[in-house]
PDB file of N, CA and C in Angstrom:
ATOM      1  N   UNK G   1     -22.410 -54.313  37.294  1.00 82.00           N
ATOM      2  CA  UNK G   1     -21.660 -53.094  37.406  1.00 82.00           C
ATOM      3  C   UNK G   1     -20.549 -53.117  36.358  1.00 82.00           C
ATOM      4  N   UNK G   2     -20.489 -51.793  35.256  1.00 94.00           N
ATOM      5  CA  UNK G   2     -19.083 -51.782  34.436  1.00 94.00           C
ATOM      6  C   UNK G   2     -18.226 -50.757  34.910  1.00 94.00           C
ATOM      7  N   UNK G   3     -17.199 -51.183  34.458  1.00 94.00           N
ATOM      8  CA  UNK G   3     -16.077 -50.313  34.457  1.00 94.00           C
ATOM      9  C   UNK G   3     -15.553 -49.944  33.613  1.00 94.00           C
ATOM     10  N   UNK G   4     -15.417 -49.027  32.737  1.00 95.00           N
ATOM     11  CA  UNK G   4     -14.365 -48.034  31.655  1.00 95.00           C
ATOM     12  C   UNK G   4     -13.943 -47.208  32.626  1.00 95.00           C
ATOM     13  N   UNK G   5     -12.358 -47.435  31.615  1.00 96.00           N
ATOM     14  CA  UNK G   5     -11.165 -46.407  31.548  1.00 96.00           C
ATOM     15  C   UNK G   5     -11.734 -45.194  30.832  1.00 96.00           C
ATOM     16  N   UNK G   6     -11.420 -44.189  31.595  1.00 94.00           N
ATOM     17  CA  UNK G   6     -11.852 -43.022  31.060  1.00 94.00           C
ATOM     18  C   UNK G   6     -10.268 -41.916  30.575  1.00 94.00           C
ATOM     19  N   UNK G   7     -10.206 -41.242  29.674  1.00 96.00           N
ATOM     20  CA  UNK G   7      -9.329 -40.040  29.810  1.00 96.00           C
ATOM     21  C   UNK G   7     -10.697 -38.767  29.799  1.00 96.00           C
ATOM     22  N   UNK G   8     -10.696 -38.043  30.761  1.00 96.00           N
ATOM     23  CA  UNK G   8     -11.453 -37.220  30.957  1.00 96.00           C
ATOM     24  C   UNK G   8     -11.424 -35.785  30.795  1.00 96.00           C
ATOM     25  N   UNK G   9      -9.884 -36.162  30.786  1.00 95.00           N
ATOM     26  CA  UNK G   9      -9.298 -34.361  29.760  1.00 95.00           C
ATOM     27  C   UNK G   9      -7.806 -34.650  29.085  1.00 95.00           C
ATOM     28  N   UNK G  10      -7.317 -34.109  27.709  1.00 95.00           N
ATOM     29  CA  UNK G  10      -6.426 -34.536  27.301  1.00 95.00           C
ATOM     30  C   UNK G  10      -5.676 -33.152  27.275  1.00 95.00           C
ATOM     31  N   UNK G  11      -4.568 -32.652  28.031  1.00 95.00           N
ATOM     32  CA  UNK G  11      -3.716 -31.546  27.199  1.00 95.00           C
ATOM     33  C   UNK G  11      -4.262 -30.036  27.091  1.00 95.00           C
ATOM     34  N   UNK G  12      -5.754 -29.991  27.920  1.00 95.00           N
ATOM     35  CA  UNK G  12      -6.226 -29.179  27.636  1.00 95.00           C
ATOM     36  C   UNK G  12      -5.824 -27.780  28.467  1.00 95.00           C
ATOM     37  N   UNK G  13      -5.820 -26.453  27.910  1.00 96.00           N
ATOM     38  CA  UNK G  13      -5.530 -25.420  28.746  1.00 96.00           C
ATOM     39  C   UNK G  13      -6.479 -24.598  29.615  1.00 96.00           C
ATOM     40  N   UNK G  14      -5.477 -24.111  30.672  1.00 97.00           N
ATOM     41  CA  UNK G  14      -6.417 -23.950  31.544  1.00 97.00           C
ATOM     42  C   UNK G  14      -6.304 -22.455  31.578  1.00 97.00           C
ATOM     43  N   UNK G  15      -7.646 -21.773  32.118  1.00 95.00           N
ATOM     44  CA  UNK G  15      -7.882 -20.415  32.489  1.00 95.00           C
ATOM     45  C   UNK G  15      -7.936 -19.702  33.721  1.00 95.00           C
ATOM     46  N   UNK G  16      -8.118 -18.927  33.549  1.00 96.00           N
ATOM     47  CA  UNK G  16      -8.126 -18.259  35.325  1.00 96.00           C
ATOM     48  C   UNK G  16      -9.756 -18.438  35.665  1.00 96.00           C
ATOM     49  N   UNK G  17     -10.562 -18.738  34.790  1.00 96.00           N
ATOM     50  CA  UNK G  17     -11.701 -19.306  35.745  1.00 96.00           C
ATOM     51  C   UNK G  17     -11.843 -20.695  35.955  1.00 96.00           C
ATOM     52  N   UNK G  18     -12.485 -20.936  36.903  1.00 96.00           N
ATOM     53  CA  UNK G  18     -12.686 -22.665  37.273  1.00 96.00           C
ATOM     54  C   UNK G  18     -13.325 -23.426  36.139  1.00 96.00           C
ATOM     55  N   UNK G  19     -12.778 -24.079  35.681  1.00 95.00           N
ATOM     56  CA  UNK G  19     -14.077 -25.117  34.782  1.00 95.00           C
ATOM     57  C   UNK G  19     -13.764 -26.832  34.922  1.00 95.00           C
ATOM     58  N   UNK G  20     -14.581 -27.064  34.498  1.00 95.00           N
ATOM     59  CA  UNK G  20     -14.405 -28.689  35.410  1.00 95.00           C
ATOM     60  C   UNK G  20     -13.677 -29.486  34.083  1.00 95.00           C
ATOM     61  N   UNK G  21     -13.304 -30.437  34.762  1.00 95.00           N
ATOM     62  CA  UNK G  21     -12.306 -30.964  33.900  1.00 95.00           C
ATOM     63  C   UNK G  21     -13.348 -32.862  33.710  1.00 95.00           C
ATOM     64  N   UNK G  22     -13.918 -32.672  35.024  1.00 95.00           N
ATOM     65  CA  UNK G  22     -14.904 -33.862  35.072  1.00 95.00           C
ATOM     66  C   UNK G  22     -16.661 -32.890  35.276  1.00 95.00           C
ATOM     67  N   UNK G  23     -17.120 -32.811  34.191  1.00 91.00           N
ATOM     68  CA  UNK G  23     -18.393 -32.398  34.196  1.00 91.00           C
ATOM     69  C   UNK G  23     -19.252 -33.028  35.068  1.00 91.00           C
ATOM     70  N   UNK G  24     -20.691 -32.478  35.704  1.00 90.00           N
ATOM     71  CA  UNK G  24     -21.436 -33.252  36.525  1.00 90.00           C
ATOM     72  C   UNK G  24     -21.774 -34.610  36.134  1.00 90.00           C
ATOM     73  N   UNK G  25     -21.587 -35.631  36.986  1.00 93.00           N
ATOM     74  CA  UNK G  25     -21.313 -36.796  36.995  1.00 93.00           C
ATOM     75  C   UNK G  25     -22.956 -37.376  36.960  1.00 93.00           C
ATOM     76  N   UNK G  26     -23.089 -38.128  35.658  1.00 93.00           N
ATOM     77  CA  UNK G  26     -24.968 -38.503  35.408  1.00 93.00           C
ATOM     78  C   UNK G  26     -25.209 -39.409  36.408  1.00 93.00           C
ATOM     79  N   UNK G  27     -26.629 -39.641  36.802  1.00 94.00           N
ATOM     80  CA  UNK G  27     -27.436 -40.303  37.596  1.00 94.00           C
ATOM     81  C   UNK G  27     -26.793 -42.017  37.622  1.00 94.00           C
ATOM     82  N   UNK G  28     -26.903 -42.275  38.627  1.00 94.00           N
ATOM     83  CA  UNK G  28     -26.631 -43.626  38.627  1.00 94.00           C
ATOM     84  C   UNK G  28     -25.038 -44.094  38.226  1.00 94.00           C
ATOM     85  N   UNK G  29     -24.155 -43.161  38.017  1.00 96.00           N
ATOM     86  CA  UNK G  29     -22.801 -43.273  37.705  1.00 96.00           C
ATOM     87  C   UNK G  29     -21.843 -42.981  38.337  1.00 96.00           C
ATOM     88  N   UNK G  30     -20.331 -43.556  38.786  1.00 97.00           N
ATOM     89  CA  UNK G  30     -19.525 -42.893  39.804  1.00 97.00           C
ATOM     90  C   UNK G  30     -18.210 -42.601  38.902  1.00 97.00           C
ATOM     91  N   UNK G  31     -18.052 -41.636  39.367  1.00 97.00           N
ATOM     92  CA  UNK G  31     -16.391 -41.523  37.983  1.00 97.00           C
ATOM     93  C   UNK G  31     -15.162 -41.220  39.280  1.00 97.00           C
ATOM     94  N   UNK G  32     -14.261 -42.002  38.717  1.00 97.00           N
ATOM     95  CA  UNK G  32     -12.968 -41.913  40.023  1.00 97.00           C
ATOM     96  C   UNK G  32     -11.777 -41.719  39.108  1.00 97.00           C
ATOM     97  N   UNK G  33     -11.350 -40.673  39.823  1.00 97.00           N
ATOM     98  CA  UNK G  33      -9.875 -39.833  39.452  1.00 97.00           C
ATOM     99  C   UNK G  33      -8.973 -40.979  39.771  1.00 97.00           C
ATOM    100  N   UNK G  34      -8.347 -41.530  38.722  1.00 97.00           N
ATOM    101  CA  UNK G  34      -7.181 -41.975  38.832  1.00 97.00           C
ATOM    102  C   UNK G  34      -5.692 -41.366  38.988  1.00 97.00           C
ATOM    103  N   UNK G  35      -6.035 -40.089  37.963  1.00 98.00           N
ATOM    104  CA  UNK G  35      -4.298 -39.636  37.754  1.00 98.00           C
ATOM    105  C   UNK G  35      -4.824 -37.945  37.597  1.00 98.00           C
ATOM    106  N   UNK G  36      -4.565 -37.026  37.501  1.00 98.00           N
ATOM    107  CA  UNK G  36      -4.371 -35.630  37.848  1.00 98.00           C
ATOM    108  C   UNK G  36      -2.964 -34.864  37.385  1.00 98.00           C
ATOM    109  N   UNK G  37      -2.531 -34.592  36.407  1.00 98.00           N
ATOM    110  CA  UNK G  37      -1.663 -33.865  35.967  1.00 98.00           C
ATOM    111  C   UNK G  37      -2.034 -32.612  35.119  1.00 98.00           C
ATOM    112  N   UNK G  38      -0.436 -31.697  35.667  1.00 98.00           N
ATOM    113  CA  UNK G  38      -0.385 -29.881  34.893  1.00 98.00           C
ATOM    114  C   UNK G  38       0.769 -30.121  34.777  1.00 98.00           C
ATOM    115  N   UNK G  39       1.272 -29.566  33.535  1.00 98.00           N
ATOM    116  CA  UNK G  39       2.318 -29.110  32.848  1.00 98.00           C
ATOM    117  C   UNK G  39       2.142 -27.867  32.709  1.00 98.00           C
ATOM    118  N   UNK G  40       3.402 -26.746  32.945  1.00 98.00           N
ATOM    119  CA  UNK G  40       3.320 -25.701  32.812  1.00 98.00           C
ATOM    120  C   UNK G  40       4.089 -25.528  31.681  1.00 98.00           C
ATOM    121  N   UNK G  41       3.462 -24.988  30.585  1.00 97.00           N
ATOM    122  CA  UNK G  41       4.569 -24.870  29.209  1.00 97.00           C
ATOM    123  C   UNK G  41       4.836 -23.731  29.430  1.00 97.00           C
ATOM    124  N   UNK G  42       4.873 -22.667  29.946  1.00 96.00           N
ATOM    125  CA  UNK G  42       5.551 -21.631  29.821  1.00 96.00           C
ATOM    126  C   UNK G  42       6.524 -21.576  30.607  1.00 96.00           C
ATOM    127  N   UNK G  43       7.260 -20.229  30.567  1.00 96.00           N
ATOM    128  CA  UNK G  43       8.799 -20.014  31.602  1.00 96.00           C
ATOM    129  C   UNK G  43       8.377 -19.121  32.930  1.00 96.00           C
ATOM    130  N   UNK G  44       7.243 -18.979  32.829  1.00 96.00           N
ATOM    131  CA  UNK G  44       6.491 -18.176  34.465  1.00 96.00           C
ATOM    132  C   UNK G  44       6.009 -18.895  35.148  1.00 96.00           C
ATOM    133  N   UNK G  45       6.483 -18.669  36.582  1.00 97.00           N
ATOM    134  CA  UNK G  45       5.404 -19.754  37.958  1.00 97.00           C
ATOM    135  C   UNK G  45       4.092 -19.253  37.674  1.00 97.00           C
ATOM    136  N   UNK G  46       2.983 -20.081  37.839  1.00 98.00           N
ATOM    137  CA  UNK G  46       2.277 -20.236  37.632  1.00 98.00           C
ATOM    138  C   UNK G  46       1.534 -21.344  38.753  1.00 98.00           C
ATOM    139  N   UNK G  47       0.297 -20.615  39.476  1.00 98.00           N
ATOM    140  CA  UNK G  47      -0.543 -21.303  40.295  1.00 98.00           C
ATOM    141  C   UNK G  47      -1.632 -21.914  40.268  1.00 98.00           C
ATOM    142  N   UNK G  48      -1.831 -23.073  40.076  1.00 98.00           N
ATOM    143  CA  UNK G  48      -3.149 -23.940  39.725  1.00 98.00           C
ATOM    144  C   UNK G  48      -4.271 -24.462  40.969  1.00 98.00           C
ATOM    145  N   UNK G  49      -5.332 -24.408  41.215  1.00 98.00           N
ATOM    146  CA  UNK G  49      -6.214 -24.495  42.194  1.00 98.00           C
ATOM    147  C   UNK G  49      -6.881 -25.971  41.725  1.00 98.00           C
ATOM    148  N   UNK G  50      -7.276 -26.864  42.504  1.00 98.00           N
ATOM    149  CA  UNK G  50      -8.285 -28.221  42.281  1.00 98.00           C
ATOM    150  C   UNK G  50      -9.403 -27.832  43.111  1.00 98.00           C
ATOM    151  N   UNK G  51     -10.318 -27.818  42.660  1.00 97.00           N
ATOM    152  CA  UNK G  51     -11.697 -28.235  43.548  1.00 97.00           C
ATOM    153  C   UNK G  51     -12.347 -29.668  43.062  1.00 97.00           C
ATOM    154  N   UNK G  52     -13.183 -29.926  44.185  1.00 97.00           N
ATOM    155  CA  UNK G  52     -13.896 -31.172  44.125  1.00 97.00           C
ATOM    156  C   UNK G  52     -15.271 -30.460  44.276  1.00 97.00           C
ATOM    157  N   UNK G  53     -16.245 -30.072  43.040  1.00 96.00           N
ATOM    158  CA  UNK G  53     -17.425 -29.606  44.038  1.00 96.00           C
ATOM    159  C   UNK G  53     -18.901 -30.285  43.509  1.00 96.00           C
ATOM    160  N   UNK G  54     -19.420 -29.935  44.868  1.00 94.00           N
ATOM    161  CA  UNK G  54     -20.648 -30.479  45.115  1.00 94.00           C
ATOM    162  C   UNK G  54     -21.886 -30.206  43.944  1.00 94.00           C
ATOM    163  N   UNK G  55     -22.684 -31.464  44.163  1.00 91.00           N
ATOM    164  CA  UNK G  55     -23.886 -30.868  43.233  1.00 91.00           C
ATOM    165  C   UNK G  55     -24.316 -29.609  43.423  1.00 91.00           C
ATOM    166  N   UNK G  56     -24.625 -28.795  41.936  1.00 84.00           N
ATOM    167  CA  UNK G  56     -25.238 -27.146  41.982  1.00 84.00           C
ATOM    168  C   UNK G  56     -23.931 -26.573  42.365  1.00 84.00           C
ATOM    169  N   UNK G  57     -22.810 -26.532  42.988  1.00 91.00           N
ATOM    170  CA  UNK G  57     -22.447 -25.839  43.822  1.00 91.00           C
ATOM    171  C   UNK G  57     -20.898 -25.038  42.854  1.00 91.00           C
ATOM    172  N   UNK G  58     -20.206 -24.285  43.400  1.00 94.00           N
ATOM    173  CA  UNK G  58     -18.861 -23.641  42.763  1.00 94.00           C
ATOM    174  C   UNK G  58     -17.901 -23.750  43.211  1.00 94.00           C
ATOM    175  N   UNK G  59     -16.679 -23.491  42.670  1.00 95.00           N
ATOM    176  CA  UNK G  59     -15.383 -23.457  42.640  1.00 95.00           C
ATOM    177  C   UNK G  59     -14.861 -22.549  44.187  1.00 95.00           C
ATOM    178  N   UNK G  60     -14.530 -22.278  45.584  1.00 94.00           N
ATOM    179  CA  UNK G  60     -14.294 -21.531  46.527  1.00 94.00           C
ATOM    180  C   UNK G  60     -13.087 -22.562  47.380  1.00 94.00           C
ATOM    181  N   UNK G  61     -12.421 -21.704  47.759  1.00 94.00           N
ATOM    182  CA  UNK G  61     -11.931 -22.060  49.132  1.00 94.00           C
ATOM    183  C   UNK G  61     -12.418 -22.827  49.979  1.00 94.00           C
ATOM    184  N   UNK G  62     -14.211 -22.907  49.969  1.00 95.00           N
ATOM    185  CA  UNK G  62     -14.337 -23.943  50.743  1.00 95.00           C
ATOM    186  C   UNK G  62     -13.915 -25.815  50.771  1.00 95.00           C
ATOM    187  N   UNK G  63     -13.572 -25.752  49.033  1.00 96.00           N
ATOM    188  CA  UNK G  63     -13.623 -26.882  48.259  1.00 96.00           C
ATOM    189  C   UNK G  63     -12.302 -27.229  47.877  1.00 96.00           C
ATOM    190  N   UNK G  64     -11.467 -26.632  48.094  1.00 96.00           N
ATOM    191  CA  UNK G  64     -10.411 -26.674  47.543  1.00 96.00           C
ATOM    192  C   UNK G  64      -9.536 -27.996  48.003  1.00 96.00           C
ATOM    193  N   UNK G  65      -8.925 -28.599  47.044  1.00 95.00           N
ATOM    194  CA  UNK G  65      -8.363 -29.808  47.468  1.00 95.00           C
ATOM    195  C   UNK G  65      -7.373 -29.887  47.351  1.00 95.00           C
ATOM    196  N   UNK G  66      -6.356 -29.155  46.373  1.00 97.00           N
ATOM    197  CA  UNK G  66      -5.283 -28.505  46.190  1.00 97.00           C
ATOM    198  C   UNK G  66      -4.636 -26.946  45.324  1.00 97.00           C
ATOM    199  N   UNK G  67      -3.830 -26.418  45.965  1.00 98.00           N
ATOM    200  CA  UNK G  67      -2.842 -25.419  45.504  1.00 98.00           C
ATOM    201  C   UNK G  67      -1.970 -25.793  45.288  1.00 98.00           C
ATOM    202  N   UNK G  68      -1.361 -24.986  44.173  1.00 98.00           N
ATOM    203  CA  UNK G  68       0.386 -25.612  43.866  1.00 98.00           C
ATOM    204  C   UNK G  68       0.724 -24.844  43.186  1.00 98.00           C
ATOM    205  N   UNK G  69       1.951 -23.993  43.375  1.00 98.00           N
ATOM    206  CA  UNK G  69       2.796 -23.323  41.890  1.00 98.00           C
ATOM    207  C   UNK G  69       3.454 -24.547  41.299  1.00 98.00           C
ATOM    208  N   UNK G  70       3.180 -24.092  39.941  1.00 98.00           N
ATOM    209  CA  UNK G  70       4.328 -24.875  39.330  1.00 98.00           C
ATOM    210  C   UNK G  70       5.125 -24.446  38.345  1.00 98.00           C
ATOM    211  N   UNK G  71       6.984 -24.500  38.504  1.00 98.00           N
ATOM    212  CA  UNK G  71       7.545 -23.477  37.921  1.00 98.00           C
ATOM    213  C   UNK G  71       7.744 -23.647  36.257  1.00 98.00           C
ATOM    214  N   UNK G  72       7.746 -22.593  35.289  1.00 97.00           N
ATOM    215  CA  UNK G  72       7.922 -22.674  33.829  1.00 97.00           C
ATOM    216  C   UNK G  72       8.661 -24.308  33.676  1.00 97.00           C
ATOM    217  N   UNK G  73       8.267 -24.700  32.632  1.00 97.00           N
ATOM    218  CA  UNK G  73       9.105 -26.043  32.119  1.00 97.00           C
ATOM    219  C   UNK G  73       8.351 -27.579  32.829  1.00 97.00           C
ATOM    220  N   UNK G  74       7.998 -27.035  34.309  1.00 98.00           N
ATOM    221  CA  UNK G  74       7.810 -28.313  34.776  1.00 98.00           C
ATOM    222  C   UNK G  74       6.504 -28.549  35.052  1.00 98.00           C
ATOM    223  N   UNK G  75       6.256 -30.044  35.601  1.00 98.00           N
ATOM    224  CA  UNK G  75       5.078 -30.810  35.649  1.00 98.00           C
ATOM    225  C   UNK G  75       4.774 -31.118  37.212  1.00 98.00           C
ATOM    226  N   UNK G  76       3.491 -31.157  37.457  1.00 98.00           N
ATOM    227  CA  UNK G  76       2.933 -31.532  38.869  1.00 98.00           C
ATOM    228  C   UNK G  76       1.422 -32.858  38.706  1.00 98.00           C
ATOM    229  N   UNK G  77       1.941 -33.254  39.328  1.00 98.00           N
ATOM    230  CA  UNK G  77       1.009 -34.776  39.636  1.00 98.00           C
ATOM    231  C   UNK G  77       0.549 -34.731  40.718  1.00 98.00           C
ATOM    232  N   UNK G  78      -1.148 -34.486  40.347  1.00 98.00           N
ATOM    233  CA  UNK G  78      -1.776 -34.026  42.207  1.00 98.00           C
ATOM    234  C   UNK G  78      -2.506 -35.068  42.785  1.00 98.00           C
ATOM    235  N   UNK G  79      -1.227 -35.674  43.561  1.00 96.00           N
ATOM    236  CA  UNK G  79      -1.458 -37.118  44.125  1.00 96.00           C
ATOM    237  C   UNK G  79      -3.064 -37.205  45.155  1.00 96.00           C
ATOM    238  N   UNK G  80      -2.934 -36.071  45.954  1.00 95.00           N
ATOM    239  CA  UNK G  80      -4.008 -35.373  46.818  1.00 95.00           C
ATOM    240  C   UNK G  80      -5.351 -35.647  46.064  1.00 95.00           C
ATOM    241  N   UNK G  81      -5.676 -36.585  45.214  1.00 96.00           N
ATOM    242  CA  UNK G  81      -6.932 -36.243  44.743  1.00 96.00           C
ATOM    243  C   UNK G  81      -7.078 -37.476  43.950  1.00 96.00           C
ATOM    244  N   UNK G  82      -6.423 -38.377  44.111  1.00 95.00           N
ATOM    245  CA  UNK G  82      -5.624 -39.733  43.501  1.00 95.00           C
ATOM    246  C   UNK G  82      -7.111 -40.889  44.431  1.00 95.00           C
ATOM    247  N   UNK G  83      -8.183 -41.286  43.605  1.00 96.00           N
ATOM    248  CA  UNK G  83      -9.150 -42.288  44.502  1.00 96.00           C
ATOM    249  C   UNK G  83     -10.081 -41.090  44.926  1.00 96.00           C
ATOM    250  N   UNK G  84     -10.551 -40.234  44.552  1.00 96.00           N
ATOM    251  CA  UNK G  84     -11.180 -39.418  44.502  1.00 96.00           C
ATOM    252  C   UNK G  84     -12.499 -39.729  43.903  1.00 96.00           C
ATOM    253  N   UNK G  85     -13.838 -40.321  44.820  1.00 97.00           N
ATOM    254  CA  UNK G  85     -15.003 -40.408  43.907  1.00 97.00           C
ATOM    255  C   UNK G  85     -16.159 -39.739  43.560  1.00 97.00           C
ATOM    256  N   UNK G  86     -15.844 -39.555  42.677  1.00 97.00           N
ATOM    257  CA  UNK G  86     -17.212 -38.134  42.124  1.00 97.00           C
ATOM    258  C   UNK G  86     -18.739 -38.826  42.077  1.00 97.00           C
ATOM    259  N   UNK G  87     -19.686 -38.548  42.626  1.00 96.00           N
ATOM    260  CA  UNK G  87     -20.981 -39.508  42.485  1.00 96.00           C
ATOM    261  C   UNK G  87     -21.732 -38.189  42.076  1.00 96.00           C
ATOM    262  N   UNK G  88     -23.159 -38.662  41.606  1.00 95.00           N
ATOM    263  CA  UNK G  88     -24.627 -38.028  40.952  1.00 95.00           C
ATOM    264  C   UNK G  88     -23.924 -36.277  41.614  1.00 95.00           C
ATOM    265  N   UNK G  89     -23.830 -35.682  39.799  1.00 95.00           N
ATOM    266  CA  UNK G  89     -23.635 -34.225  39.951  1.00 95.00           C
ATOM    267  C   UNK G  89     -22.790 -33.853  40.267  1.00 95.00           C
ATOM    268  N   UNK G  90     -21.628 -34.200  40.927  1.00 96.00           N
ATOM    269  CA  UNK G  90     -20.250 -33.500  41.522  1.00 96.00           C
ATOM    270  C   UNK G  90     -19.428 -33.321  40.227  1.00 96.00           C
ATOM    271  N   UNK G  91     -18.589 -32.583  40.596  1.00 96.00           N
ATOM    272  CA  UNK G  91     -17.407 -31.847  39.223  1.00 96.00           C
ATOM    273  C   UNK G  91     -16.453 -31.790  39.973  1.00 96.00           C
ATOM    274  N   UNK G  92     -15.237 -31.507  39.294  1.00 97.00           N
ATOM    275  CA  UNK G  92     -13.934 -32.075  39.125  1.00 97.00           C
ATOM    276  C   UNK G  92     -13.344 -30.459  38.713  1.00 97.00           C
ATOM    277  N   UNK G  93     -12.925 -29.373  39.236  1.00 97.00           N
ATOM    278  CA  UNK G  93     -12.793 -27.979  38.623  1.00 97.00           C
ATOM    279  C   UNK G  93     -11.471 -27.829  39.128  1.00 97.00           C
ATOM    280  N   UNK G  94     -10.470 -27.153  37.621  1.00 98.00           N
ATOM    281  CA  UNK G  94      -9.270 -26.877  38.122  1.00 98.00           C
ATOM    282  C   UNK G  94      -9.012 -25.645  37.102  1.00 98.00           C
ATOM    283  N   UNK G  95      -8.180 -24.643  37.524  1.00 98.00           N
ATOM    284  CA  UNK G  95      -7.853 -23.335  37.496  1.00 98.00           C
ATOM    285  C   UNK G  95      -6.640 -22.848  37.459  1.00 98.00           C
ATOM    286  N   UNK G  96      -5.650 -21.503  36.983  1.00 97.00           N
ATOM    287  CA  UNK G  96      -4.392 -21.470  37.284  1.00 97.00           C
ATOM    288  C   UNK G  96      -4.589 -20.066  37.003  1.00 97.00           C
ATOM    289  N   UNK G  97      -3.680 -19.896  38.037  1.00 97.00           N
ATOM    290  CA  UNK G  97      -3.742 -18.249  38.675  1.00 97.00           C
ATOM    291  C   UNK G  97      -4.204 -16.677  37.397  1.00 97.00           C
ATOM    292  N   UNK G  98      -3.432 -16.713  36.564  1.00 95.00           N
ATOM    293  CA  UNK G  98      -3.276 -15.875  35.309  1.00 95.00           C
ATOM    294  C   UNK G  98      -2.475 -16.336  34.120  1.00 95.00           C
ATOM    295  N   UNK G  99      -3.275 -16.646  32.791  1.00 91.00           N
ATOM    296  CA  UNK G  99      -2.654 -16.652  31.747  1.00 91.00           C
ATOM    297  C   UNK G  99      -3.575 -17.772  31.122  1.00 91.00           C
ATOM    298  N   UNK G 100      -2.548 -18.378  30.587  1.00 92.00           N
ATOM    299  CA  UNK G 100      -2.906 -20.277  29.518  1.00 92.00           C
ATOM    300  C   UNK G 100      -1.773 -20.630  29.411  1.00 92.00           C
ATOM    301  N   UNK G 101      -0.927 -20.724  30.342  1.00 95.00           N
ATOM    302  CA  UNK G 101       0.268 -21.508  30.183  1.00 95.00           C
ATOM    303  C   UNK G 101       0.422 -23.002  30.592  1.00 95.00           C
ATOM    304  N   UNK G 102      -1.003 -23.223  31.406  1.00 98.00           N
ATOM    305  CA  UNK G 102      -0.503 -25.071  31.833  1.00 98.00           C
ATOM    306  C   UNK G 102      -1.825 -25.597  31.437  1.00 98.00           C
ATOM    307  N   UNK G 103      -1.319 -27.011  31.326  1.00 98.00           N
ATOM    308  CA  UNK G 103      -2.069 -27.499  30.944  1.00 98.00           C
ATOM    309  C   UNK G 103      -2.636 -28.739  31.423  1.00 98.00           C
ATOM    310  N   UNK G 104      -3.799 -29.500  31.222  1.00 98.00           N
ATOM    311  CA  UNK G 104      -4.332 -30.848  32.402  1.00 98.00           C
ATOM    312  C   UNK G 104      -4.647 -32.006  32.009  1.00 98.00           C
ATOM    313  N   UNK G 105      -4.372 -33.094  32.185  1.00 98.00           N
ATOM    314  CA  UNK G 105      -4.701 -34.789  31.936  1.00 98.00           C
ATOM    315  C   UNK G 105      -5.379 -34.629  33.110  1.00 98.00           C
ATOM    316  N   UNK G 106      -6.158 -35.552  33.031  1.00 98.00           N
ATOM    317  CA  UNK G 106      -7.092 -36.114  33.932  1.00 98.00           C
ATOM    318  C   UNK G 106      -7.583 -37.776  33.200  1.00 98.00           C
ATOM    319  N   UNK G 107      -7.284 -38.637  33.791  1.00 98.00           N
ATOM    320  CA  UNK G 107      -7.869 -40.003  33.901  1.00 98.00           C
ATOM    321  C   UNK G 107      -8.059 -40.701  34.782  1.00 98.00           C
ATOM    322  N   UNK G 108      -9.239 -41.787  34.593  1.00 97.00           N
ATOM    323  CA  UNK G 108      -9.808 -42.279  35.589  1.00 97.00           C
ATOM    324  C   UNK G 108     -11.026 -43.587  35.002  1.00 97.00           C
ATOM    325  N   UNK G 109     -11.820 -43.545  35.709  1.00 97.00           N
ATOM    326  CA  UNK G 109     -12.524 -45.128  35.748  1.00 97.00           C
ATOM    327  C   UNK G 109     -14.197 -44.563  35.948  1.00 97.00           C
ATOM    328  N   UNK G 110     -15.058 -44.655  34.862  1.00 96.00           N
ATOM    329  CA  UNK G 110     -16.626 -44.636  34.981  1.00 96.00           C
ATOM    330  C   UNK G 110     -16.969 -46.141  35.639  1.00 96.00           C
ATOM    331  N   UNK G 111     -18.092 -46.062  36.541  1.00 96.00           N
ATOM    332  CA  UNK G 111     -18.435 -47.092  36.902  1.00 96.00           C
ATOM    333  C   UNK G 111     -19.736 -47.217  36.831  1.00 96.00           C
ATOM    334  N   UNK G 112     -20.909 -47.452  36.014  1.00 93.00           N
ATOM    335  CA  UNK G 112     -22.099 -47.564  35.993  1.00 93.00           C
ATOM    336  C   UNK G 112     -22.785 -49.040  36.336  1.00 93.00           C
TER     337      UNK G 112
END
């Protein structure tokens, strides 16, 4: 069994639709969320959504693992999702209410 350190998203901005930040996870591989951060660079609150979702499946309320405003200037660390293991096909999808003002790190650990 290996283990790599992964950064799985660097800085990247986010949209008002869901898109995964950890793409479906290949056969035989487990990828685990270590760390989860948004920075909001702009000066407007701004609301970001986490899902954890299932193989095939989408971004809903049913999945949701966290909500959070976070106000202009500042940063949120979404502990809630911290040991989080994604196995065969699951995604990693995070979202923010209206605009491109924040933005997402995501790192963590492939384990094949």
């Amino acid at each position: 069994m290996a283990r790599e350190p992964e950064n799985f998203t660097h800085n990247n901005q986010l949209s008002s639709t869901a898109e995964a930040i950890i793409s479906a996870v290949p056969s035989n591989t487990k990828q685990i969320v270590r760390k989860l951060s948004f920075r909001n660079t702009g000066s407007t609150l701004r609301t970001v959504t986490v899902n954890v979702v299932e193989v095939s499946g989408t971004a809903g309320t049913a999945n949701e693992i966290a909500v959070k405003s976070i106000p202009g200037g500042k940063e949120w660390n979404c502990i809630l999702v911290q040991g989080e293991v994604l196995t065969t096909g699951m995604s990693l999808q995070v979202k923010q209410d209206t605009g491109t003002d924040v933005n997402v790190n995501c790192s963590g650990t492939t384990v094949t």
